[in-house]
């Protein structure tokens, strides 16, 4: 071996500061060029079988949110950069039923553009749809929405973030006039006195977040966790409440009832900073403790203890996650938890308030810049004439040419092959992640044209007529907005393999073929600067946030309307974002889940996540280290239930609902209620949890009811 081939010492290979490709914590990390040909065995390579990994993940201790800590998903993220682990050539299906075949980029883009045009001409513009993702950068989400509204001029655009936190967004808009997941930075959590965490399991979904819970406890603060399962996070709590799935709304109303009955209302705050209290109070008083115990299964003494912990502290917080949100009453449920904060004066004050733990990597930014069915960039409303005029001026089009609001995500998917005949999917895998997934797969197969841009051949891409291989996080620059509302910069650390293009290049190529040679920049910073202008003056105002500033300040919190504005880590301290500056109570009542258990389906199924997998698993299932840690689905059930049904540990069990059945090995644990079963949803095939879930929607947010449906269990033999 020559001297020149010797690996460069690690210290001589500077790391590029960037962020994890996965969840909304957006942990800071460094990417250092790997030691040399054939390397990939460095820290966090993940054991890819796809060949050499060009970079290794290293700690970035200076980034304040995670201070260098990463979970296994982030630490192993580089494995998917290996050429053999991902798509590197466009694929085209010559005819229906034929296998996908390699094609040139021109052939692939020509086929997509021609199909979109043909469909619009034959069936109208709204017959062409776009389906985006909450993992796309702000630049991609922005240009994808612009592509739908300006090039396709279709109302049919939405994204998978609708499945993530849309109920929390709707409730925050209703109460505060603004939706930012956390209206305060994470560093405030250890400074509160009592945190009630509802339906979230960050110890598995975002482990570096747990540091904030530990610091809270070390500071003398108290932690209450609400979850039907005794999760790892619940194991950290002072008090664990385990309600039946689908009853979080009754629980919150019962707590508010006790607040009133025990004289713990902050009357001055309610009078000065809120509206709607008499109606909300009356609604809560109909939910007396014994009734709430019978609905939720949470004993009255635990309700009283929660109120005591929450109200005795000088400052308190409620954080919700997918548990209370992914319900057909998710918006009202979150409203009930916000009501609890407002009635006790725990909002718009330091170290107090309500927040949502956003899940997807850009779940926050992805819902602000125009890929949502009812939205324009800057969190503007598509049905607001002033918003349409502002954005149309930035885009250089007539406001009248912009389509109106379209269908929500599940409604869009349900209409495929009927009203909607051609679909472009970017960064989403609904065949695994959508509710009633077998039906969604059928609808996708009924399209005249399905085009998917993705990093890997996901289950959705495998159904496509055209697959476009795109660059991934370490190969392109772009911004993400974290669960704190902090806009951060992911930097390109390595070139994509030959044959791979960026999503911005894909949109540019398609737009040019459809008569829009201008207006779709391929340079991320140019796209972001246009986004800043489009967002200026809107609720999510990014006008003062530039790439250089993000890099210098470790991220900037929106709103930030000008270059000399400091950004806004804490919202609502002086006034809420409503016209009168007051927060609005919502008078909400408990109602049952859309499907309650009955003789035929006597159990409740709830779904969720595991530590080593992320969302539909399209990426993490392909990382050897993660696949080894979490190789497949399972059905978690209580030993008493298992004994009654004759199901042993590890035995295959079928979870059957009105929509279908999913089969996976049984996992027995007394950490779950005996009337409830749990399945993680990261896997396709026979063990796909979303085959079973109920697509019924929340009337306000259009969020499907992932978190509860009626099922029965059957031993599956074999
Ligand atoms: S917690 Fe989230 S952002 Fe951090 S390393 Fe894990 S997946 Fe990545």
XYZ file of C-alpha atoms and ligand atoms in Angstrom:
726
model
C 0.000 0.000 0.000
C 1.414 3.438 -0.886
C 1.815 6.198 1.663
C -0.904 8.223 -0.062
C -3.478 5.524 0.714
C -2.928 5.696 4.483
C -6.046 6.951 6.326
C -5.976 10.592 7.384
C -5.971 10.973 11.177
C -9.432 11.809 12.516
C -8.291 15.139 13.998
C -7.159 16.295 10.541
C -10.565 15.669 9.035
C -12.812 18.546 10.164
C -16.475 17.742 10.775
C -19.337 19.635 9.156
C -21.883 20.882 11.717
C -25.364 19.663 10.848
C -28.480 18.008 12.303
C -29.979 14.544 12.494
C -32.201 13.424 9.578
C -34.962 12.139 11.831
C -37.157 13.568 14.585
C -38.247 17.077 15.547
C -35.601 17.455 18.238
C -33.157 17.934 15.325
C -30.142 17.051 17.433
C -26.938 18.746 16.402
C -24.263 16.386 15.077
C -21.034 16.557 13.120
C -20.288 14.669 9.916
C -16.643 13.891 9.356
C -15.307 12.385 6.129
C -14.731 8.699 6.682
C -11.143 7.509 6.976
C -10.778 6.191 3.454
C -11.970 3.686 0.866
C -13.848 0.850 2.412
C -14.335 2.671 5.664
C -17.618 2.992 7.349
C -16.795 1.233 10.500
C -16.393 4.474 12.416
C -18.728 5.814 15.012
C -22.282 5.380 13.996
C -21.789 3.748 10.626
C -24.726 1.522 11.428
C -23.231 -1.519 9.796
C -24.702 -0.824 6.378
C -24.413 -3.629 3.861
C -24.544 -1.079 1.067
C -20.806 -0.430 0.693
C -18.578 2.397 1.851
C -20.165 5.081 4.014
C -18.654 8.443 3.046
C -18.932 10.169 6.445
C -19.050 9.250 10.086
C -21.326 10.809 12.695
C -19.508 12.588 15.507
C -20.671 14.540 18.534
C -21.407 18.244 18.318
C -21.406 19.198 21.990
C -21.744 22.931 21.350
C -25.300 22.650 20.011
C -27.361 23.507 23.090
C -30.426 21.324 22.575
C -28.751 17.900 22.796
C -25.192 18.862 23.826
C -23.720 16.067 21.760
C -26.116 13.313 22.832
C -27.734 11.255 20.072
C -30.044 8.291 20.066
C -29.280 5.164 18.044
C -31.227 6.470 15.054
C -29.094 9.591 14.771
C -25.835 7.842 15.624
C -26.405 5.337 12.805
C -27.858 7.753 10.263
C -24.830 7.712 7.970
C -25.379 4.064 7.036
C -28.038 5.038 4.522
C -25.558 7.200 2.602
C -23.832 4.114 1.201
C -24.609 3.783 -2.513
C -25.879 0.223 -2.142
C -28.283 1.160 0.644
C -30.423 3.555 -1.406
C -31.735 4.419 -4.841
C -29.248 5.835 -7.327
C -31.070 5.633 -10.650
C -34.588 6.683 -11.761
C -37.012 3.804 -12.248
C -39.903 3.665 -14.690
C -42.616 1.039 -15.102
C -43.046 0.531 -18.853
C -46.660 -0.553 -18.458
C -49.082 -1.515 -15.720
C -48.080 -4.813 -14.140
C -44.518 -4.730 -15.520
C -41.560 -4.421 -13.151
C -39.794 -1.099 -12.609
C -36.828 -0.589 -14.937
C -33.855 1.812 -14.806
C -34.318 4.951 -16.899
C -32.584 8.246 -17.594
C -33.612 11.362 -15.727
C -35.033 12.844 -18.929
C -37.145 9.743 -19.541
C -38.424 9.774 -15.959
C -39.207 13.486 -15.746
C -40.747 13.525 -19.246
C -43.018 10.662 -18.232
C -44.139 12.442 -15.047
C -44.686 15.818 -16.720
C -46.629 14.273 -19.593
C -48.788 12.261 -17.185
C -49.591 15.282 -15.027
C -50.507 17.358 -18.111
C -52.600 14.623 -19.653
C -54.525 14.088 -16.426
C -55.239 17.794 -15.939
C -56.473 18.127 -19.515
C -58.695 15.063 -19.320
C -60.067 15.383 -15.781
C -59.398 18.933 -14.603
C -56.570 20.452 -12.575
C -57.759 19.104 -9.224
C -57.427 15.553 -10.581
C -53.665 16.052 -10.204
C -52.468 15.765 -6.618
C -49.333 16.378 -4.567
C -48.568 14.604 -1.298
C -45.669 15.964 0.755
C -43.962 15.110 3.993
C -43.131 16.511 7.409
C -39.514 15.494 6.948
C -38.909 17.769 3.960
C -36.793 20.870 4.537
C -38.534 24.246 4.648
C -37.185 24.976 1.185
C -38.652 21.774 -0.256
C -42.001 22.166 1.505
C -42.220 25.744 0.268
C -41.416 24.929 -3.358
C -43.634 21.835 -3.342
C -46.613 23.997 -2.302
C -45.679 26.616 -4.881
C -45.391 23.910 -7.549
C -48.924 22.709 -6.721
C -50.464 26.188 -6.686
C -48.528 27.893 -9.511
C -47.552 25.131 -11.954
C -50.303 22.550 -11.484
C -52.840 25.103 -10.160
C -54.432 22.298 -8.203
C -56.218 22.455 -4.862
C -55.207 18.832 -4.267
C -52.157 19.138 -2.040
C -51.576 17.979 1.515
C -48.917 16.092 3.466
C -48.324 13.438 6.054
C -47.901 15.974 8.853
C -51.697 15.924 8.909
C -51.221 12.535 10.590
C -48.751 13.914 13.115
C -49.783 16.978 15.114
C -52.618 18.712 13.285
C -54.983 18.432 16.262
C -52.522 20.252 18.528
C -52.042 22.875 15.811
C -55.796 23.399 15.488
C -56.282 23.681 19.256
C -53.389 26.121 19.642
C -54.726 28.290 16.849
C -58.143 28.196 18.492
C -56.820 29.149 21.939
C -53.802 31.332 21.266
C -54.332 32.541 17.692
C -51.009 30.938 16.744
C -49.575 27.448 16.506
C -45.965 26.913 17.393
C -45.424 23.469 18.944
C -43.577 24.761 21.974
C -44.142 28.451 22.733
C -41.049 28.330 24.945
C -37.589 26.782 24.555
C -36.781 23.356 25.962
C -34.441 24.976 28.485
C -37.555 26.241 30.330
C -38.733 22.714 31.163
C -36.316 22.116 34.062
C -37.392 25.462 35.518
C -41.075 24.655 35.821
C -42.511 23.210 39.012
C -44.743 20.496 37.588
C -44.878 18.989 34.109
C -47.848 16.923 32.968
C -46.786 14.942 29.898
C -49.791 13.504 28.078
C -49.497 10.643 25.600
C -45.822 10.982 24.770
C -42.904 8.631 25.247
C -39.782 10.710 24.545
C -37.576 8.187 26.353
C -38.064 6.054 23.225
C -38.930 8.574 20.517
C -36.307 11.240 21.332
C -34.045 10.018 24.153
C -31.824 13.138 24.414
C -34.976 15.024 25.480
C -35.013 12.994 28.711
C -32.213 15.163 30.032
C -34.751 17.972 30.472
C -37.006 15.689 32.521
C -34.090 14.582 34.707
C -33.037 18.182 35.293
C -36.624 19.044 36.203
C -36.611 16.314 38.854
C -33.167 17.349 40.117
C -34.484 20.889 40.550
C -37.320 19.600 42.714
C -39.955 19.713 39.970
C -42.591 16.998 39.664
C -43.423 14.902 36.613
C -46.842 13.413 35.867
C -47.070 11.090 32.845
C -50.394 10.154 31.259
C -50.216 7.004 29.132
C -52.187 3.753 28.916
C -48.832 1.961 29.076
C -46.156 2.161 31.750
C -43.555 3.294 29.249
C -39.906 4.098 29.881
C -40.981 7.720 30.238
C -43.704 6.813 32.714
C -41.011 5.022 34.706
C -39.377 8.418 35.329
C -42.557 10.003 36.709
C -43.669 10.911 40.214
C -47.158 9.911 39.183
C -48.338 7.780 36.266
C -51.969 7.973 35.161
C -53.038 5.129 32.852
C -56.354 6.058 31.243
C -58.161 3.919 28.710
C -57.127 4.967 25.181
C -59.477 7.617 23.829
C -60.454 9.087 27.213
C -57.861 11.847 27.644
C -60.546 14.468 27.039
C -62.610 13.253 29.976
C -59.458 13.140 32.094
C -58.575 16.777 31.387
C -62.150 17.874 32.043
C -62.179 15.974 35.337
C -58.982 17.721 36.430
C -60.466 21.100 35.549
C -63.593 20.200 37.520
C -61.421 19.567 40.579
C -59.477 22.794 40.038
C -62.751 24.708 40.219
C -64.213 22.647 43.086
C -61.064 23.081 45.160
C -60.830 26.828 44.513
C -57.539 26.592 42.578
C -58.640 28.823 39.678
C -56.475 31.902 39.001
C -59.362 34.356 38.815
C -57.198 37.405 38.069
C -55.468 35.714 35.119
C -58.767 34.418 33.777
C -60.309 37.897 34.006
C -57.381 39.779 32.495
C -56.031 37.436 29.830
C -58.780 35.079 28.656
C -62.272 34.902 27.176
C -64.895 32.154 27.226
C -64.385 30.943 30.792
C -68.052 30.712 31.899
C -68.904 28.262 29.100
C -65.736 26.195 29.556
C -66.264 26.129 33.299
C -69.841 24.904 32.889
C -68.674 22.143 30.532
C -66.022 20.999 32.979
C -68.437 20.970 35.917
C -70.470 18.293 34.127
C -67.446 15.962 34.473
C -67.356 15.166 38.171
C -64.552 12.965 39.483
C -66.465 9.702 39.923
C -67.852 9.946 36.392
C -64.347 10.617 35.052
C -62.983 7.636 36.971
C -65.616 5.399 35.403
C -64.842 6.703 31.886
C -61.046 6.785 32.113
C -60.237 4.115 34.679
C -58.053 6.624 36.572
C -58.903 6.532 40.303
C -60.212 9.737 41.906
C -57.284 9.961 44.381
C -54.881 10.106 41.403
C -56.956 12.894 39.861
C -56.777 14.850 43.122
C -53.033 14.241 43.444
C -52.462 15.515 39.901
C -54.352 18.724 40.657
C -52.379 19.147 43.871
C -49.015 18.742 42.129
C -50.032 20.982 39.236
C -51.473 23.802 41.350
C -49.051 23.733 44.292
C -46.158 24.540 41.966
C -45.524 28.199 41.197
C -45.189 27.383 37.514
C -46.565 24.350 35.626
C -46.669 22.994 32.101
C -48.702 20.564 30.041
C -47.075 18.906 27.043
C -49.092 16.690 24.728
C -47.932 14.305 22.048
C -49.662 11.896 19.694
C -51.655 10.042 22.373
C -54.360 12.665 22.948
C -53.939 14.240 19.501
C -54.447 11.273 17.152
C -58.102 10.865 18.008
C -61.341 11.755 16.280
C -61.722 14.349 19.050
C -58.038 15.297 19.181
C -58.611 19.029 18.783
C -61.117 19.142 21.631
C -58.861 16.977 23.761
C -55.919 19.345 23.370
C -58.278 22.257 24.002
C -59.275 20.674 27.314
C -55.623 20.483 28.396
C -55.108 24.102 27.321
C -58.205 25.036 29.347
C -56.539 23.512 32.409
C -53.492 25.737 31.849
C -55.578 28.860 31.292
C -57.853 28.360 34.311
C -54.831 28.027 36.590
C -52.900 30.913 35.024
C -50.318 28.541 33.557
C -49.889 30.161 30.131
C -48.205 33.295 28.829
C -46.007 33.348 31.926
C -42.361 32.343 32.452
C -41.782 28.597 32.771
C -45.486 27.856 32.408
C -47.734 26.952 29.537
C -49.033 24.410 27.102
C -46.861 22.879 24.366
C -46.920 20.068 21.818
C -44.008 17.694 21.277
C -43.885 17.668 17.481
C -42.731 14.340 16.045
C -41.467 14.498 12.475
C -38.153 16.144 11.698
C -39.723 19.210 10.131
C -43.218 18.697 11.492
C -43.180 22.361 12.537
C -41.749 24.025 9.415
C -43.569 21.566 7.165
C -46.891 22.925 8.352
C -45.959 26.575 7.928
C -44.933 27.063 4.328
C -47.628 25.901 2.015
C -47.753 22.128 1.442
C -50.861 21.912 3.650
C -54.247 21.893 1.917
C -55.467 25.151 3.444
C -52.262 27.122 3.708
C -49.887 29.560 2.089
C -46.308 30.277 3.253
C -45.760 32.049 6.558
C -48.656 30.091 8.104
C -51.069 32.201 6.083
C -54.546 30.979 5.274
C -55.351 30.144 1.683
C -58.855 31.573 2.059
C -57.587 34.982 3.250
C -57.652 37.507 0.356
C -54.810 39.590 1.830
C -52.651 36.468 2.241
C -53.348 35.402 -1.335
C -52.423 38.868 -2.620
C -49.143 38.957 -0.673
C -47.957 35.508 -1.725
C -49.160 35.927 -5.312
C -47.079 39.110 -5.557
C -43.960 37.231 -4.401
C -44.701 34.499 -6.924
C -45.496 36.959 -9.726
C -48.955 35.532 -10.424
C -52.522 36.795 -10.293
C -54.098 36.069 -6.859
C -57.181 34.874 -8.729
C -55.098 32.122 -10.312
C -54.360 30.486 -6.952
C -56.642 27.537 -6.194
C -58.639 27.349 -2.970
C -58.280 24.928 -0.049
C -58.285 21.233 -0.916
C -58.752 17.853 0.745
C -56.951 16.771 3.897
C -54.392 13.944 3.694
C -56.605 10.928 4.304
C -59.456 12.352 2.228
C -56.971 12.956 -0.584
C -55.670 9.380 -0.391
C -59.207 8.004 -0.221
C -60.118 9.840 -3.439
C -57.261 8.393 -5.523
C -58.276 6.640 -8.703
C -61.658 8.361 -8.591
C -61.501 12.188 -8.392
C -57.724 12.338 -8.238
C -56.036 10.410 -11.079
C -52.350 11.383 -10.885
C -50.235 11.896 -7.768
C -46.735 13.149 -7.028
C -45.464 11.936 -3.624
C -42.388 13.478 -1.988
C -40.839 12.108 1.190
C -43.816 10.105 2.401
C -44.724 6.433 2.684
C -48.504 6.281 3.205
C -48.676 2.554 2.373
C -47.285 2.017 5.882
C -48.101 5.248 7.722
C -51.713 5.989 6.683
C -54.691 4.558 8.558
C -56.652 1.739 6.901
C -53.462 1.190 4.945
C -54.625 -1.707 2.774
C -57.354 0.546 1.404
C -54.818 3.332 0.807
C -52.576 0.903 -1.103
C -55.566 -0.092 -3.256
C -56.339 3.554 -4.002
C -52.688 4.244 -4.956
C -52.746 1.270 -7.310
C -55.874 2.669 -8.997
C -54.124 5.870 -10.133
C -53.368 6.577 -13.787
C -49.961 7.909 -12.689
C -48.095 7.583 -9.398
C -44.710 9.293 -9.185
C -42.644 9.066 -5.997
C -39.443 10.855 -5.124
C -37.590 9.192 -2.263
C -34.214 8.115 -1.012
C -35.106 4.418 -0.871
C -37.592 2.136 -2.577
C -40.271 2.546 0.076
C -43.453 0.478 -0.005
C -45.174 3.438 -1.693
C -42.371 3.890 -4.225
C -42.618 0.179 -5.041
C -46.169 0.816 -6.331
C -45.160 3.788 -8.464
C -45.029 4.213 -12.217
C -42.001 6.487 -11.839
C -39.497 6.564 -8.963
C -37.152 9.545 -8.652
C -34.008 8.915 -6.527
C -33.280 12.017 -4.487
C -30.498 13.282 -2.279
C -30.717 12.978 1.483
C -29.900 15.051 4.506
C -26.116 14.952 4.484
C -25.955 15.559 0.736
C -27.833 18.852 0.551
C -28.225 22.056 2.508
C -31.556 23.219 3.883
C -33.360 24.500 6.954
C -35.565 22.676 9.428
C -37.767 24.160 12.150
C -37.532 22.172 15.344
C -40.228 21.399 17.895
C -39.109 24.577 19.721
C -39.785 26.813 16.686
C -36.015 27.141 16.228
C -34.963 27.347 12.585
C -31.739 25.360 12.132
C -29.417 24.726 9.206
C -28.550 21.332 7.854
C -25.353 21.603 5.851
C -24.220 19.534 2.924
C -21.300 17.383 4.034
C -20.868 15.057 1.081
C -21.829 14.874 -2.585
C -24.746 12.625 -3.506
C -23.817 9.579 -5.582
C -23.884 9.957 -9.371
C -27.426 9.586 -10.677
C -29.087 11.183 -7.659
C -30.709 14.630 -7.816
C -32.103 16.916 -5.118
C -35.848 17.431 -4.651
C -35.324 21.056 -5.694
C -33.783 19.849 -8.975
C -36.737 17.509 -9.485
C -39.238 20.345 -8.996
C -37.180 22.617 -11.250
C -37.101 19.948 -13.962
C -40.811 19.248 -13.780
C -41.756 22.936 -13.633
C -39.612 23.669 -16.701
C -41.280 20.848 -18.630
C -44.665 22.276 -17.662
C -43.878 25.773 -18.934
C -42.334 27.376 -15.825
C -38.647 27.713 -16.563
C -38.297 30.348 -13.845
C -39.351 30.439 -10.212
C -38.035 27.086 -8.993
C -34.439 27.627 -7.888
C -32.203 24.627 -7.333
C -30.016 26.482 -4.821
C -31.453 25.999 -1.296
C -30.420 29.445 -0.038
C -32.128 31.116 -2.982
C -35.292 29.153 -2.243
C -35.073 30.098 1.436
C -34.655 33.795 0.641
C -37.826 33.635 -1.447
C -39.580 31.801 1.408
C -38.522 34.620 3.752
C -40.202 37.175 1.487
C -43.315 35.039 1.149
C -43.548 34.607 4.933
C -42.905 38.298 5.745
C -45.762 39.733 7.773
C -47.379 36.326 8.278
C -47.826 34.514 11.607
C -44.678 32.423 10.986
C -42.494 35.306 9.871
C -39.003 34.222 8.742
C -38.063 37.521 7.058
C -35.149 38.225 9.410
C -33.704 34.703 9.377
C -30.783 34.169 6.989
C -28.464 31.182 6.573
C -25.513 33.124 8.010
C -27.447 34.148 11.060
C -28.732 30.641 11.753
C -25.175 29.337 11.625
C -23.857 32.059 13.916
C -26.643 31.769 16.516
C -27.264 27.978 16.659
C -30.714 28.615 15.176
C -33.224 31.453 15.290
C -36.725 31.267 16.782
C -39.606 32.569 14.676
C -41.295 35.008 14.418
C -38.302 37.059 13.388
C -39.536 39.848 11.116
C -36.254 41.662 10.453
C -32.510 41.176 10.467
C -32.159 43.237 13.663
C -34.960 41.355 15.483
C -33.640 38.915 18.123
C -36.111 36.153 17.287
C -38.798 34.969 19.717
C -37.925 32.044 21.991
C -40.906 32.776 24.265
C -44.344 33.626 22.929
C -47.407 35.154 24.607
C -45.678 36.736 27.617
C -47.418 40.073 26.967
C -50.381 39.068 24.865
C -51.740 36.111 22.977
C -51.908 36.238 19.191
C -55.683 36.698 19.074
C -57.294 39.942 17.874
C -57.957 41.095 21.468
C -54.737 39.631 22.866
C -56.620 37.223 25.140
C -56.464 33.443 25.080
C -59.745 31.712 24.245
C -61.208 28.911 26.326
C -63.058 26.229 24.346
C -66.226 24.769 25.853
C -65.602 21.096 25.071
C -67.407 17.960 26.201
C -66.168 14.400 26.386
C -67.404 11.986 23.733
C -66.484 8.353 23.138
C -64.047 7.122 20.518
C -65.554 6.440 17.100
C -65.303 2.718 17.853
C -65.923 1.563 21.388
C -65.340 -2.098 22.316
C -68.323 -4.433 21.850
C -68.999 -8.157 21.910
C -67.316 -8.761 18.566
C -64.336 -6.445 19.096
C -63.922 -6.284 22.886
C -60.473 -4.649 23.189
C -58.897 -1.294 22.394
C -55.850 -1.126 20.131
C -53.425 1.742 20.494
C -50.381 2.225 18.258
C -47.026 3.935 18.674
C -43.278 3.870 18.230
C -40.184 1.994 19.402
C -36.719 3.309 20.196
C -34.819 2.023 17.163
C -37.297 2.818 14.377
C -38.621 6.052 12.925
C -42.074 6.627 11.411
C -42.856 4.202 8.534
C -39.373 2.699 8.968
C -38.555 3.145 5.273
C -35.108 4.407 6.245
C -34.427 2.954 9.693
C -35.486 -0.590 8.724
C -32.619 -0.490 6.188
C -29.967 0.325 8.801
C -28.486 -2.948 10.034
C -27.857 -1.820 13.613
C -31.429 -0.539 13.984
C -32.972 -3.561 12.273
C -31.063 -5.782 14.694
C -32.292 -3.783 17.683
C -35.921 -3.699 16.512
C -36.383 -6.403 13.873
C -40.156 -6.502 13.574
C -43.606 -5.733 14.903
C -45.158 -7.223 18.009
C -48.426 -7.197 19.894
C -48.111 -6.071 23.474
C -50.753 -7.435 25.857
C -51.275 -8.030 29.552
C -50.505 -11.540 30.896
C -54.068 -11.885 32.281
C -55.532 -11.204 28.857
C -53.018 -13.555 27.253
C -53.927 -16.333 29.693
C -57.634 -15.876 29.074
C -57.099 -16.135 25.311
C -54.520 -18.925 25.487
C -51.737 -16.819 23.951
C -48.154 -17.469 25.043
C -45.097 -15.203 24.902
C -43.846 -14.997 21.315
C -46.821 -16.823 19.826
C -48.247 -15.292 16.643
C -51.403 -13.365 17.374
C -53.835 -11.679 14.990
C -55.196 -8.238 15.838
C -58.514 -8.006 14.002
C -60.618 -4.889 13.425
C -63.437 -4.008 11.058
C -60.802 -3.035 8.467
C -58.492 -6.031 8.525
C -56.006 -8.065 10.530
C -52.363 -7.700 11.459
C -50.321 -10.652 12.709
C -47.243 -10.390 14.930
C -45.651 -12.200 17.883
C -47.195 -11.615 21.312
C -45.176 -9.707 23.877
C -46.556 -10.128 27.392
C -46.150 -7.328 29.915
C -48.012 -6.024 32.926
C -47.045 -2.497 31.817
C -50.214 -2.281 29.734
C -53.860 -2.174 30.767
C -55.575 -5.593 30.473
C -58.283 -4.052 28.266
C -55.795 -2.586 25.783
C -53.295 -3.936 23.245
C -50.431 -2.047 21.629
C -48.666 -2.369 18.281
C -45.805 -0.293 16.860
C -46.562 0.895 13.328
C -43.129 0.947 11.637
C -43.464 -2.229 9.559
C -45.237 -3.250 6.326
C -46.645 -6.643 5.436
C -48.592 -8.991 7.670
C -47.625 -7.097 10.816
C -48.647 -3.670 9.522
C -50.518 -2.049 12.423
C -52.189 0.472 10.133
C -54.048 -2.294 8.349
C -56.220 -2.273 11.445
C -56.462 1.421 12.444
C -59.547 3.544 11.968
C -59.459 6.387 9.382
C -62.305 8.324 11.018
C -61.300 12.000 11.187
C -61.363 14.795 13.738
C -63.904 17.314 12.398
C -61.576 20.301 12.865
C -58.033 19.051 12.232
C -58.943 16.131 9.906
C -56.561 13.991 11.967
C -57.273 10.240 11.770
C -57.954 8.264 14.930
C -54.705 6.256 15.010
C -54.693 5.950 18.777
C -57.796 3.908 19.407
C -59.996 1.414 17.645
C -61.924 -1.690 18.672
C -60.233 -5.031 18.006
C -60.244 -8.675 18.994
C -57.269 -10.989 19.337
C -57.019 -14.436 17.805
C -54.203 -16.953 18.160
C -52.718 -17.051 14.655
C -51.270 -20.566 14.851
C -48.088 -21.634 13.138
S -33.569 12.197 19.276
Fe -34.345 12.577 17.224
S -33.033 14.151 16.348
Fe -31.972 13.300 18.146
S -30.649 11.700 17.349
Fe -32.576 10.707 17.912
S -33.863 10.727 16.063
Fe -32.167 12.173 15.762
